[in-house]
Amino acid sequence: MMSRRRQIYEGKAKVLFEGPEPGTLVQYFKDDAATAGREGVITGKGVLNNRISEYLMSRLNELGIQTHFVRRLNMREQLVRELEIIPLQVMVHNVAAGAFATRLGLAEGSALPRSIIEFYYKNAGLGDPLVAEEHITAFGWASPHDLDDMMAMALRVNDFLSGLFLGVGIRLVDFKLEFGRWWTSDEMRIVIADEISPDCCRLWDLKTGEKLDQDRFREDLGRVEEAYQEVARRLGILPEAGAVDLKAPKMMQ
Ligand code: ADP
Ligand code: MG
């Protein structure tokens, strides 16, 4: 099934391997969950996030919003384009929740006057601090032009995903994107990287307000696996969730 591949990076949720062709990587999705103050395993999460991210990024690619996603390889792996990652997490907020609500003294669930974009510096040692455009351009993490591209893309993704999720009875409260630079022979493009999944989106059931994302783990609400499965099921990805064995196979690389 898998050939021996050189491991390039192991993060909290994924492992990156050298891809089969130059300029590609293989993203392996783990079941590990790590949030501030909590670590554990969400059985089957890797399989579901691989499928959910495949689905959402394929739809974005079809719309001309370029992502790194090339194709899914198997239950836990997908082929992506290798990018030079911009060391920022770009968050889009539609509804107040989590640390954003706490920091600004807003009640969780309160509507925002408009969608708000925030940037966090990707540096785990520093706890991924919130930064302003001033820091980003002064330290050269991204140019003003890169920032314009990222913000425009983030808002397009927000419009598309908000509508997509609304159609299946889910409110897209907020989400995080990562971006990277992709060089073709004569130009550079900003492309969406990493994953789009319940690990990095806040998703609330439209009717009940029930949380269907990683906050179930973060806040120890229980039924975490079920929430990820429910998102996949509503997106039409797992019509027969019961038939799929979501247990982690031994990693073979
Ligand atoms: P982390 O613990 O750093 O969040 P993850 O477990 O999410 O790591 O693993 C994914 C890592 O791979 C992230 O650091 C992410 O920035 C990086 N990454 C995602 N997509 C690409 C890509 N297309 N090219 C290079 N690096 C990528
Ligand atoms: Mg990550």
Tab-separated table of C-alpha atoms in Angstrom, residues 41-45 48 216 222-231 246:
chain	number	residue	atom	x	y	z
A	41	VAL	CA	-6.689	10.684	21.094
A	42	ILE	CA	-9.926	11.022	19.171
A	43	THR	CA	-10.415	7.611	17.580
A	44	GLY	CA	-11.028	7.887	13.854
A	45	LYS	CA	-10.367	11.636	13.726
A	48	LEU	CA	-12.527	11.804	9.057
A	216	ARG	CA	-16.025	18.935	22.409
A	222	GLY	CA	-17.901	13.862	25.387
A	223	ARG	CA	-19.140	12.320	22.111
A	224	VAL	CA	-16.174	13.823	20.290
A	225	GLU	CA	-15.805	11.111	17.611
A	226	GLU	CA	-19.551	11.239	17.015
A	227	ALA	CA	-19.385	14.984	16.351
A	228	TYR	CA	-16.691	14.569	13.664
A	229	GLN	CA	-18.712	11.711	12.125
A	230	GLU	CA	-21.837	13.853	12.142
A	231	VAL	CA	-20.076	16.624	10.209
A	246	LEU	CA	-11.937	4.088	11.701
